[in-house]
Amino acid sequence: MKLFGKEVSHPRFQDFLGDFIACAISDLNLDYDDHDIILGSHAGATKEEIQIPVILYEGKKKVRNFSN
């Protein structure tokens, strides 16, 4: 299963992932009022962006698979 796309990942792809990855479950957004620039925000509304597999792990143990 390709969680981050169908193509071959860049060799250093995993080097740029953090310890945790978060997915929004509502239409709420965190805003940074004290900054003049947008630090980052993305949300897609296409079918392909909404219907993504979600698999939770705690350590090396799979906790739950929401992709079924």
mmCIF file of N, CA and C in Angstrom:
data_model
loop_
_atom_site.group_PDB
_atom_site.id
_atom_site.type_symbol
_atom_site.label_atom_id
_atom_site.label_comp_id
_atom_site.label_asym_id
_atom_site.label_seq_id
_atom_site.Cartn_x
_atom_site.Cartn_y
_atom_site.Cartn_z
ATOM 1 N N MET A 1 0.843 -1.173 0.000
ATOM 2 C CA MET A 1 0.000 0.000 0.000
ATOM 3 C C MET A 1 0.893 1.243 0.000
ATOM 4 N N LYS A 2 0.627 2.157 -0.889
ATOM 5 C CA LYS A 2 1.397 3.395 -1.008
ATOM 6 C C LYS A 2 0.642 4.525 -0.311
ATOM 7 N N LEU A 3 1.001 4.818 0.916
ATOM 8 C CA LEU A 3 0.313 5.863 1.677
ATOM 9 C C LEU A 3 0.603 7.256 1.154
ATOM 10 N N PHE A 4 1.740 7.439 0.477
ATOM 11 C CA PHE A 4 2.152 8.770 0.033
ATOM 12 C C PHE A 4 2.234 8.873 -1.486
ATOM 13 N N GLY A 5 1.430 8.119 -2.182
ATOM 14 C CA GLY A 5 1.399 8.200 -3.635
ATOM 15 C C GLY A 5 1.729 6.873 -4.287
ATOM 16 N N LYS A 6 1.474 6.810 -5.574
ATOM 17 C CA LYS A 6 1.654 5.567 -6.326
ATOM 18 C C LYS A 6 3.056 5.412 -6.896
ATOM 19 N N GLU A 7 3.777 6.492 -7.020
ATOM 20 C CA GLU A 7 5.102 6.458 -7.649
ATOM 21 C C GLU A 7 6.171 6.030 -6.645
ATOM 22 N N VAL A 8 7.355 5.767 -7.142
ATOM 23 C CA VAL A 8 8.493 5.425 -6.295
ATOM 24 C C VAL A 8 8.900 6.660 -5.502
ATOM 25 N N SER A 9 9.100 6.499 -4.210
ATOM 26 C CA SER A 9 9.484 7.622 -3.351
ATOM 27 C C SER A 9 10.939 8.016 -3.579
ATOM 28 N N HIS A 10 11.236 9.268 -3.302
ATOM 29 C CA HIS A 10 12.614 9.751 -3.328
ATOM 30 C C HIS A 10 13.415 8.941 -2.308
ATOM 31 N N PRO A 11 14.675 8.621 -2.582
ATOM 32 C CA PRO A 11 15.477 7.809 -1.662
ATOM 33 C C PRO A 11 15.552 8.372 -0.238
ATOM 34 N N ARG A 12 15.458 9.694 -0.092
ATOM 35 C CA ARG A 12 15.547 10.297 1.244
ATOM 36 C C ARG A 12 14.176 10.702 1.790
ATOM 37 N N PHE A 13 13.110 10.204 1.177
ATOM 38 C CA PHE A 13 11.755 10.573 1.575
ATOM 39 C C PHE A 13 11.525 10.422 3.079
ATOM 40 N N GLN A 14 11.873 9.267 3.643
ATOM 41 C CA GLN A 14 11.620 9.024 5.063
ATOM 42 C C GLN A 14 12.457 9.915 5.966
ATOM 43 N N ASP A 15 13.565 10.438 5.471
ATOM 44 C CA ASP A 15 14.381 11.357 6.267
ATOM 45 C C ASP A 15 13.636 12.654 6.574
ATOM 46 N N PHE A 16 12.639 12.990 5.755
ATOM 47 C CA PHE A 16 11.920 14.245 5.919
ATOM 48 C C PHE A 16 10.602 14.088 6.671
ATOM 49 N N LEU A 17 10.243 12.868 7.035
ATOM 50 C CA LEU A 17 9.033 12.647 7.823
ATOM 51 C C LEU A 17 9.332 12.887 9.291
ATOM 52 N N GLY A 18 8.365 13.416 9.995
ATOM 53 C CA GLY A 18 8.520 13.610 11.433
ATOM 54 C C GLY A 18 8.198 12.334 12.196
ATOM 55 N N ASP A 19 8.208 12.438 13.511
ATOM 56 C CA ASP A 19 7.878 11.288 14.348
ATOM 57 C C ASP A 19 6.392 10.949 14.289
ATOM 58 N N PHE A 20 5.577 11.972 14.037
ATOM 59 C CA PHE A 20 4.130 11.789 13.966
ATOM 60 C C PHE A 20 3.593 12.475 12.723
ATOM 61 N N ILE A 21 2.532 11.944 12.170
ATOM 62 C CA ILE A 21 1.840 12.552 11.044
ATOM 63 C C ILE A 21 0.396 12.737 11.472
ATOM 64 N N ALA A 22 -0.137 13.935 11.300
ATOM 65 C CA ALA A 22 -1.509 14.227 11.725
ATOM 66 C C ALA A 22 -2.408 14.438 10.516
ATOM 67 N N CYS A 23 -3.630 13.988 10.645
ATOM 68 C CA CYS A 23 -4.648 14.184 9.607
ATOM 69 C C CYS A 23 -5.845 14.885 10.230
ATOM 70 N N ALA A 24 -6.322 15.899 9.558
ATOM 71 C CA ALA A 24 -7.486 16.635 10.054
ATOM 72 C C ALA A 24 -8.729 15.760 9.980
ATOM 73 N N ILE A 25 -9.605 15.898 10.983
ATOM 74 C CA ILE A 25 -10.867 15.160 10.981
ATOM 75 C C ILE A 25 -12.063 16.108 11.026
ATOM 76 N N SER A 26 -11.805 17.393 10.909
ATOM 77 C CA SER A 26 -12.890 18.380 10.878
ATOM 78 C C SER A 26 -12.444 19.555 10.022
ATOM 79 N N ASP A 27 -13.255 20.603 10.010
ATOM 80 C CA ASP A 27 -12.907 21.776 9.211
ATOM 81 C C ASP A 27 -12.182 22.846 10.027
ATOM 82 N N LEU A 28 -11.691 22.496 11.206
ATOM 83 C CA LEU A 28 -10.955 23.452 12.037
ATOM 84 C C LEU A 28 -9.524 23.591 11.535
ATOM 85 N N ASN A 29 -8.939 24.759 11.768
ATOM 86 C CA ASN A 29 -7.587 25.041 11.318
ATOM 87 C C ASN A 29 -6.865 25.841 12.394
ATOM 88 N N LEU A 30 -5.591 25.619 12.557
ATOM 89 C CA LEU A 30 -4.787 26.421 13.477
ATOM 90 C C LEU A 30 -4.252 27.626 12.732
ATOM 91 N N ASP A 31 -4.488 28.802 13.268
ATOM 92 C CA ASP A 31 -3.996 30.035 12.655
ATOM 93 C C ASP A 31 -2.904 30.639 13.524
ATOM 94 N N TYR A 32 -1.972 31.293 12.883
ATOM 95 C CA TYR A 32 -0.872 31.953 13.569
ATOM 96 C C TYR A 32 -1.046 33.456 13.394
ATOM 97 N N ASP A 33 -1.790 34.080 14.299
ATOM 98 C CA ASP A 33 -2.106 35.503 14.180
ATOM 99 C C ASP A 33 -0.891 36.409 14.315
ATOM 100 N N ASP A 34 0.135 35.964 15.026
ATOM 101 C CA ASP A 34 1.283 36.836 15.259
ATOM 102 C C ASP A 34 2.327 36.759 14.142
ATOM 103 N N HIS A 35 2.014 36.081 13.058
ATOM 104 C CA HIS A 35 2.930 35.995 11.928
ATOM 105 C C HIS A 35 2.291 36.616 10.694
ATOM 106 N N ASP A 36 3.098 37.233 9.872
ATOM 107 C CA ASP A 36 2.595 37.849 8.649
ATOM 108 C C ASP A 36 2.517 36.872 7.479
ATOM 109 N N ILE A 37 3.193 35.735 7.603
ATOM 110 C CA ILE A 37 3.186 34.768 6.505
ATOM 111 C C ILE A 37 2.444 33.505 6.933
ATOM 112 N N ILE A 38 1.962 32.770 5.980
ATOM 113 C CA ILE A 38 1.316 31.495 6.272
ATOM 114 C C ILE A 38 2.416 30.453 6.482
ATOM 115 N N LEU A 39 2.421 29.825 7.648
ATOM 116 C CA LEU A 39 3.449 28.833 7.944
ATOM 117 C C LEU A 39 3.193 27.519 7.218
ATOM 118 N N GLY A 40 1.949 27.238 6.950
ATOM 119 C CA GLY A 40 1.629 26.021 6.218
ATOM 120 C C GLY A 40 0.229 25.545 6.535
ATOM 121 N N SER A 41 -0.471 25.175 5.528
ATOM 122 C CA SER A 41 -1.822 24.651 5.683
ATOM 123 C C SER A 41 -2.206 23.992 4.367
ATOM 124 N N HIS A 42 -2.811 22.824 4.452
ATOM 125 C CA HIS A 42 -3.264 22.164 3.228
ATOM 126 C C HIS A 42 -4.461 21.294 3.571
ATOM 127 N N ALA A 43 -5.435 21.360 2.741
ATOM 128 C CA ALA A 43 -6.581 20.461 2.856
ATOM 129 C C ALA A 43 -7.176 20.303 1.473
ATOM 130 N N GLY A 44 -7.332 19.105 1.052
ATOM 131 C CA GLY A 44 -7.908 18.850 -0.259
ATOM 132 C C GLY A 44 -9.335 18.361 -0.138
ATOM 133 N N ALA A 45 -10.104 18.588 -1.158
ATOM 134 C CA ALA A 45 -11.502 18.176 -1.122
ATOM 135 C C ALA A 45 -11.856 17.210 -2.248
ATOM 136 N N THR A 46 -10.866 16.784 -3.023
ATOM 137 C CA THR A 46 -11.178 15.821 -4.078
ATOM 138 C C THR A 46 -11.356 14.430 -3.464
ATOM 139 N N LYS A 47 -12.017 13.552 -4.185
ATOM 140 C CA LYS A 47 -12.246 12.189 -3.705
ATOM 141 C C LYS A 47 -10.923 11.498 -3.365
ATOM 142 N N GLU A 48 -9.908 11.703 -4.208
ATOM 143 C CA GLU A 48 -8.612 11.064 -3.993
ATOM 144 C C GLU A 48 -7.923 11.575 -2.728
ATOM 145 N N GLU A 49 -8.126 12.848 -2.387
ATOM 146 C CA GLU A 49 -7.493 13.408 -1.193
ATOM 147 C C GLU A 49 -8.257 13.066 0.082
ATOM 148 N N ILE A 50 -9.548 12.841 -0.034
ATOM 149 C CA ILE A 50 -10.359 12.534 1.143
ATOM 150 C C ILE A 50 -10.283 11.054 1.494
ATOM 151 N N GLN A 51 -10.330 10.182 0.506
ATOM 152 C CA GLN A 51 -10.362 8.745 0.742
ATOM 153 C C GLN A 51 -8.947 8.179 0.751
ATOM 154 N N ILE A 52 -8.273 8.346 1.870
ATOM 155 C CA ILE A 52 -6.907 7.857 2.022
ATOM 156 C C ILE A 52 -6.877 6.797 3.117
ATOM 157 N N PRO A 53 -5.976 5.841 3.033
ATOM 158 C CA PRO A 53 -5.881 4.838 4.090
ATOM 159 C C PRO A 53 -5.275 5.436 5.354
ATOM 160 N N VAL A 54 -5.790 5.020 6.496
ATOM 161 C CA VAL A 54 -5.244 5.459 7.778
ATOM 162 C C VAL A 54 -4.931 4.215 8.591
ATOM 163 N N ILE A 55 -3.687 4.066 8.961
ATOM 164 C CA ILE A 55 -3.245 2.935 9.763
ATOM 165 C C ILE A 55 -2.488 3.492 10.960
ATOM 166 N N LEU A 56 -2.915 3.130 12.163
ATOM 167 C CA LEU A 56 -2.274 3.634 13.374
ATOM 168 C C LEU A 56 -1.305 2.596 13.927
ATOM 169 N N TYR A 57 -0.135 3.063 14.307
ATOM 170 C CA TYR A 57 0.870 2.217 14.934
ATOM 171 C C TYR A 57 1.272 2.824 16.270
ATOM 172 N N GLU A 58 1.556 1.978 17.236
ATOM 173 C CA GLU A 58 2.151 2.405 18.498
ATOM 174 C C GLU A 58 3.419 1.584 18.643
ATOM 175 N N GLY A 59 4.555 2.255 18.496
ATOM 176 C CA GLY A 59 5.807 1.518 18.406
ATOM 177 C C GLY A 59 5.803 0.721 17.115
ATOM 178 N N LYS A 60 6.047 -0.576 17.191
ATOM 179 C CA LYS A 60 6.022 -1.418 15.995
ATOM 180 C C LYS A 60 4.726 -2.220 15.900
ATOM 181 N N LYS A 61 3.805 -1.997 16.835
ATOM 182 C CA LYS A 61 2.553 -2.746 16.876
ATOM 183 C C LYS A 61 1.442 -1.969 16.175
ATOM 184 N N LYS A 62 0.775 -2.625 15.219
ATOM 185 C CA LYS A 62 -0.357 -1.992 14.542
ATOM 186 C C LYS A 62 -1.512 -1.909 15.530
ATOM 187 N N VAL A 63 -2.042 -0.708 15.735
ATOM 188 C CA VAL A 63 -3.137 -0.497 16.667
ATOM 189 C C VAL A 63 -4.476 -0.651 15.963
ATOM 190 N N ARG A 64 -4.620 -0.028 14.800
ATOM 191 C CA ARG A 64 -5.902 -0.080 14.091
ATOM 192 C C ARG A 64 -5.697 0.268 12.623
ATOM 193 N N ASN A 65 -6.454 -0.377 11.769
ATOM 194 C CA ASN A 65 -6.406 -0.107 10.333
ATOM 195 C C ASN A 65 -7.761 0.446 9.915
ATOM 196 N N PHE A 66 -7.799 1.731 9.549
ATOM 197 C CA PHE A 66 -9.037 2.383 9.152
ATOM 198 C C PHE A 66 -9.245 2.340 7.641
ATOM 199 N N SER A 67 -8.370 1.683 6.902
ATOM 200 C CA SER A 67 -8.459 1.719 5.444
ATOM 201 C C SER A 67 -9.435 0.687 4.881
ATOM 202 N N ASN A 68 -9.979 -0.160 5.715
ATOM 203 C CA ASN A 68 -10.932 -1.182 5.240
ATOM 204 C C ASN A 68 -12.347 -0.678 5.298
#
